[in-house]
XYZ file of C-alpha atoms in Angstrom:
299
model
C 126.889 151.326 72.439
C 129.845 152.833 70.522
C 130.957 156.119 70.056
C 130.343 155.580 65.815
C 126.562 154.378 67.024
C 126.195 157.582 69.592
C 127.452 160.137 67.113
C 124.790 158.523 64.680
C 121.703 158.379 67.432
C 122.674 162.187 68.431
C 123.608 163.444 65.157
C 120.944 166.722 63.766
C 120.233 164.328 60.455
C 118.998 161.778 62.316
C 116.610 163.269 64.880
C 115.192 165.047 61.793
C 114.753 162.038 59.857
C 113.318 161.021 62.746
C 110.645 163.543 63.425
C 110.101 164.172 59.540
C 109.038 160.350 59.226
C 106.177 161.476 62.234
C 104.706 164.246 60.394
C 104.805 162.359 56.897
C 102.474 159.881 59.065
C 100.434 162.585 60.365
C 99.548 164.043 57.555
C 98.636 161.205 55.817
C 95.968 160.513 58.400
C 94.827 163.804 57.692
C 94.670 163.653 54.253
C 92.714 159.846 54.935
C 90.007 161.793 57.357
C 89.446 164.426 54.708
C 88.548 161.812 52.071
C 86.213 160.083 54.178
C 84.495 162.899 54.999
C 84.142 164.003 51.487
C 82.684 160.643 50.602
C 80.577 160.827 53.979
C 78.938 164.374 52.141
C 78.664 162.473 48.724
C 76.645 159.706 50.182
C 74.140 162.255 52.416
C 73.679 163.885 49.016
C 73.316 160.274 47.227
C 70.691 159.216 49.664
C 68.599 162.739 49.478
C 68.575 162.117 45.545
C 66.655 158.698 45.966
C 64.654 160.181 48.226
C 63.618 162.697 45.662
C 63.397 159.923 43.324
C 60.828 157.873 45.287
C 59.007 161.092 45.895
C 58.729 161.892 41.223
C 57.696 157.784 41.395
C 55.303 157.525 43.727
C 53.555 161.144 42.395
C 54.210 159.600 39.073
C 52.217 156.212 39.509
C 49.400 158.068 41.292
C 49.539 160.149 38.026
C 48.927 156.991 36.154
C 46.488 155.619 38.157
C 44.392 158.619 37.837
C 44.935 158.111 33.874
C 43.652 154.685 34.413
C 40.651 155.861 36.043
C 40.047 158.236 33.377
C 40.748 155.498 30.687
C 38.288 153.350 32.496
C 35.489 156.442 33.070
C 35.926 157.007 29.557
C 35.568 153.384 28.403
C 32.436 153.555 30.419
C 30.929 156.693 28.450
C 31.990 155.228 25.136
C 29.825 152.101 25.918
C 27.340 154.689 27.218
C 27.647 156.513 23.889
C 27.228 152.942 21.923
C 24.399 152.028 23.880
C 22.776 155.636 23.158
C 23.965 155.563 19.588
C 22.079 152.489 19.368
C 19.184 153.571 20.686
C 18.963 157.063 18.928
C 20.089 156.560 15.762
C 19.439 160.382 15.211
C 22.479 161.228 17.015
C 24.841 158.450 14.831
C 26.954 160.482 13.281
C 27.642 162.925 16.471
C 28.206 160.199 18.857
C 30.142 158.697 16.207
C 32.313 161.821 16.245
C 32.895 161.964 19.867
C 33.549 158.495 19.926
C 36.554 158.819 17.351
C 37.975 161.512 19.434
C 37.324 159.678 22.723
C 39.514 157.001 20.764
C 42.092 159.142 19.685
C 42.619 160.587 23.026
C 42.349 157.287 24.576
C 45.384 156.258 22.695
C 46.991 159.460 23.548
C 46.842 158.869 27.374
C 47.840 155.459 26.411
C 51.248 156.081 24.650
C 51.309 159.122 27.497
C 51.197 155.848 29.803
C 54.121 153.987 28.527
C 56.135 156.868 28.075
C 55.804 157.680 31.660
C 56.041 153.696 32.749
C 59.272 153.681 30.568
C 60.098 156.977 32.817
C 59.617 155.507 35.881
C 61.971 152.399 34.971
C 64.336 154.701 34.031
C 64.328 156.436 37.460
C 64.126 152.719 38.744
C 67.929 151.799 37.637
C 68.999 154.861 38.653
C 68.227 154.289 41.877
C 69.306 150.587 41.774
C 72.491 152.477 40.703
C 72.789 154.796 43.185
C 72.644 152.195 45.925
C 75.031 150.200 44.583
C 76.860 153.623 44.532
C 76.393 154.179 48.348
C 77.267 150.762 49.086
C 80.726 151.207 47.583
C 80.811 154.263 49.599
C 80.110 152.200 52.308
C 82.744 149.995 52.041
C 85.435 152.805 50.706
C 84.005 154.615 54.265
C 85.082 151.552 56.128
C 88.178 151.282 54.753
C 89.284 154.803 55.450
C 87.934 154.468 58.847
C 90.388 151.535 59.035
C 93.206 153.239 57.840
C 92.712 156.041 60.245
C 92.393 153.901 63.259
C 95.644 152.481 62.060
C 97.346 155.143 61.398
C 96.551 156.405 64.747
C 97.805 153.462 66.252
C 101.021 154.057 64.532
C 100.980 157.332 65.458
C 101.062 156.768 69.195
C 103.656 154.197 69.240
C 105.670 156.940 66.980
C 104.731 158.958 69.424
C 106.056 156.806 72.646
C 109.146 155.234 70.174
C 109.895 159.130 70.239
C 109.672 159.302 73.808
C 111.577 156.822 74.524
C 114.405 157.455 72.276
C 114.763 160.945 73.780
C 115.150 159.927 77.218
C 117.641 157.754 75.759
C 119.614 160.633 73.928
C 119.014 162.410 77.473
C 120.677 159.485 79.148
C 123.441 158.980 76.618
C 123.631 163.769 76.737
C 124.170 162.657 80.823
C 126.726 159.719 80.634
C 128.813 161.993 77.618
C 128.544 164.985 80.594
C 129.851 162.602 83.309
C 132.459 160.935 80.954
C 133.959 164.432 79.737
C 134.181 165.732 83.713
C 135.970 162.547 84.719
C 138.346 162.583 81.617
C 138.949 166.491 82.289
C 139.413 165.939 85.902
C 142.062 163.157 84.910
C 143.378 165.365 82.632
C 143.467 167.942 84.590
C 145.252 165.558 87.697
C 147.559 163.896 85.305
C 148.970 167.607 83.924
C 149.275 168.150 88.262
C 151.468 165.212 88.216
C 152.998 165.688 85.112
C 154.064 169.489 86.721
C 154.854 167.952 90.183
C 157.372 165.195 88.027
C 158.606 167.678 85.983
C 159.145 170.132 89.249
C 160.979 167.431 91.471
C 163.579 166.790 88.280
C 164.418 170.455 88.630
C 164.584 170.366 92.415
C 166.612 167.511 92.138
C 168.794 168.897 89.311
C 169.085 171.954 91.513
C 170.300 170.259 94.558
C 172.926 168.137 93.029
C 174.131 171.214 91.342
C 173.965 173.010 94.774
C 175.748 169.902 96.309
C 178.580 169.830 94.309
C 178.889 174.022 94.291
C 178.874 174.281 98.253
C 181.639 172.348 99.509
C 183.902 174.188 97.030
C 182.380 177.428 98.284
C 182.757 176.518 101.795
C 186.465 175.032 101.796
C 187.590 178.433 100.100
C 186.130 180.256 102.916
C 187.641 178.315 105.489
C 190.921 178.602 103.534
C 190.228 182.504 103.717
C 189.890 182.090 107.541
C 193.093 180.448 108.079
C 194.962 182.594 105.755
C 194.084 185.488 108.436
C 195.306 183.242 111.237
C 191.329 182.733 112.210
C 189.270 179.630 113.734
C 186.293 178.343 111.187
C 183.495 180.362 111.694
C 180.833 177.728 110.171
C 178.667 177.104 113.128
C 178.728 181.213 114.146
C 174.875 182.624 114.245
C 174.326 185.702 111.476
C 172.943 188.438 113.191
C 171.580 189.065 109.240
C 169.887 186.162 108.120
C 167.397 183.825 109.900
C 164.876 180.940 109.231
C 161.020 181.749 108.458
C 160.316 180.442 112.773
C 162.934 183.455 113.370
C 165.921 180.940 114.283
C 169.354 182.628 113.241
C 171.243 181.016 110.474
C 174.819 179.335 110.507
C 177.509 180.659 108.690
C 177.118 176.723 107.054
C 173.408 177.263 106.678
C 173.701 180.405 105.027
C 176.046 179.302 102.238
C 173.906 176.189 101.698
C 170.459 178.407 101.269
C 172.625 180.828 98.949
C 173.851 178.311 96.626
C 170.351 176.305 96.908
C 168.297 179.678 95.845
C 170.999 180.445 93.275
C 170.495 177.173 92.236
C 166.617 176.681 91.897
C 166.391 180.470 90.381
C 168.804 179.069 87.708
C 166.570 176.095 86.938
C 163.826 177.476 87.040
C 161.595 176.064 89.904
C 158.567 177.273 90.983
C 158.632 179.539 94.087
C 156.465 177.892 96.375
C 158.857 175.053 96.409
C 161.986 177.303 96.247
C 160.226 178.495 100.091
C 159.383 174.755 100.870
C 162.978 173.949 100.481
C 164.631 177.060 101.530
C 162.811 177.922 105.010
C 164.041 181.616 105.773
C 163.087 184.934 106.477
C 162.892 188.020 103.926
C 163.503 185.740 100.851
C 163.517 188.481 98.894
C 166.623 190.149 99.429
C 168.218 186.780 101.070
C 171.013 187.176 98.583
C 171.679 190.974 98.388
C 171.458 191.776 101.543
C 174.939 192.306 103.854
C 175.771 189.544 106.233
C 177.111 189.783 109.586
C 178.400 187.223 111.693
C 178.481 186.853 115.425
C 182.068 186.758 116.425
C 181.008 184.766 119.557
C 180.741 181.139 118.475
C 177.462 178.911 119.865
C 178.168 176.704 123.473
């Protein structure tokens, strides 16, 4: 993976996206449950209304069987009535009375009859219509249930794709860590060698320089020494300067340290190697301070 394909897997947008995508599926599946369990209520209340419904039928037909009865009772008193009428002719006209109203209310209970079998048809389609009703419930029910189970199957593998692709950015967050260290730590070595280059130029610049000052330095002095009628005094000990182990210094060594330190201090290199190459004692005041030179040469 590249660094354009990193920066786009780590990037704040992206994760977001990410996670936003999650909780757009979430609440869907929410929303889904909800439904169905609104159209779960709706059908409870759907199937308590047929019940209902069944109940006003069956109470109705009982109604209309009791009619029936009555129709038939009074069917059998009218032929009663007839039968009387014929044998008491006395009572003609009263009988004849009664039987007029038994008629009329006969066809009363009648038409009361087929209003109340036109009723129960009625109720009879609406029931037909609420189970068609329920049964699209049914099936809507199904569906959502469906959907849900899906959704919660995406949900989880959202869920583990999310998993997995943080470990990844945790692994990628790990390799970046490791990668920055190492490239700091060759920064960091390369700048050490880049100073330790840079140092040994100016060591080197400083000993040429100190090379070609010296021997001038040195054949003066001698010159000074035979212009007072004395022997060199090079390889005399200073009873003023010594190395760092304690060692006196030369009259040759001391001029060469001089003109090194002078040197180095000049070009400015760093003072651990200014010690390193110039090995004496009491650096500090190396240059300033008086020298004094055995008069007794070494055996």
């Amino acid at each position: 993976m590249g660094p354009e394909e990193l920066a786009i897997i780590m990037s704040p947008q992206f994760i977001n996206a990410t996670f936003r995508a999650g909780e757009d599926w979430y609440h869907s599946m929410v929303a889904r449950n909800q439904e169905a369990r609104r159209r779960n209520d709706f059908e409870n209340a759907n199937a308590e209304l047929v019940r209902v419904n069944h109940l006003v039928i069956s109470r109705s037909q009982e109604q209309n069987l009791r009619w029936k009865r009555y129709a038939e009772t009074l069917d059998q008193r009218i032929e009663v009535l007839v039968r009387q009428v014929n044998a008491r002719g006395e009572f003609g006209e009263r009988v004849a009375a009664e039987l007029d109203v038994a008629s009329r209310n006969l066809e009363a209970k009648t038409t009361l009859c087929s209003q109340k079998d036109a009723t129960i048809a009625q109720e009879r389609q609406k029931v037909a219509a609420l189970h068609a009703e329920n049964e699209k419930l049914r099936a809507a029910l199904s569906a959502a249930e469906s959907d849900r189970q899906r959704l919660h199957e995406d949900n989880a593998a959202f869920l583990s794709a999310a998993d997995h692709f943080e470990q990844k950015c945790k692994d990628l967050e790990s390799d970046l860590e490791r990668s920055q260290h190492a490239l700091q730590e060759k920064e960091a070595q390369n700048l050490r060698l880049s100073q330790d280059f840079q140092n040994a130029h100016l060591v080197n610049e400083a000993l040429s320089s100190a090379s070609m000052s010296v021997l001038p330095l040195m054949e003066q002095t001698c010159g000074l020494w035979t212009a007072q009628g004395k022997p060199s005094m090079m390889e005399n000990y200073l009873t003023s300067h010594s190395r760092i182990d304690g060692q006196p210094l030369t009259v040759r060594e001391y001029l060469w340290f001089a003109t090194l330190m002078r040197e180095m201090t000049a070009h400015n290199v760093p003072d651990h190697l200014v010690s390193t190459y110039c090995p004496v004692a009491q650096r500090g005041d190396f240059l300033t301070r008086p020298v004094t030179i055995q008069e007794k040469r070494p055996d």
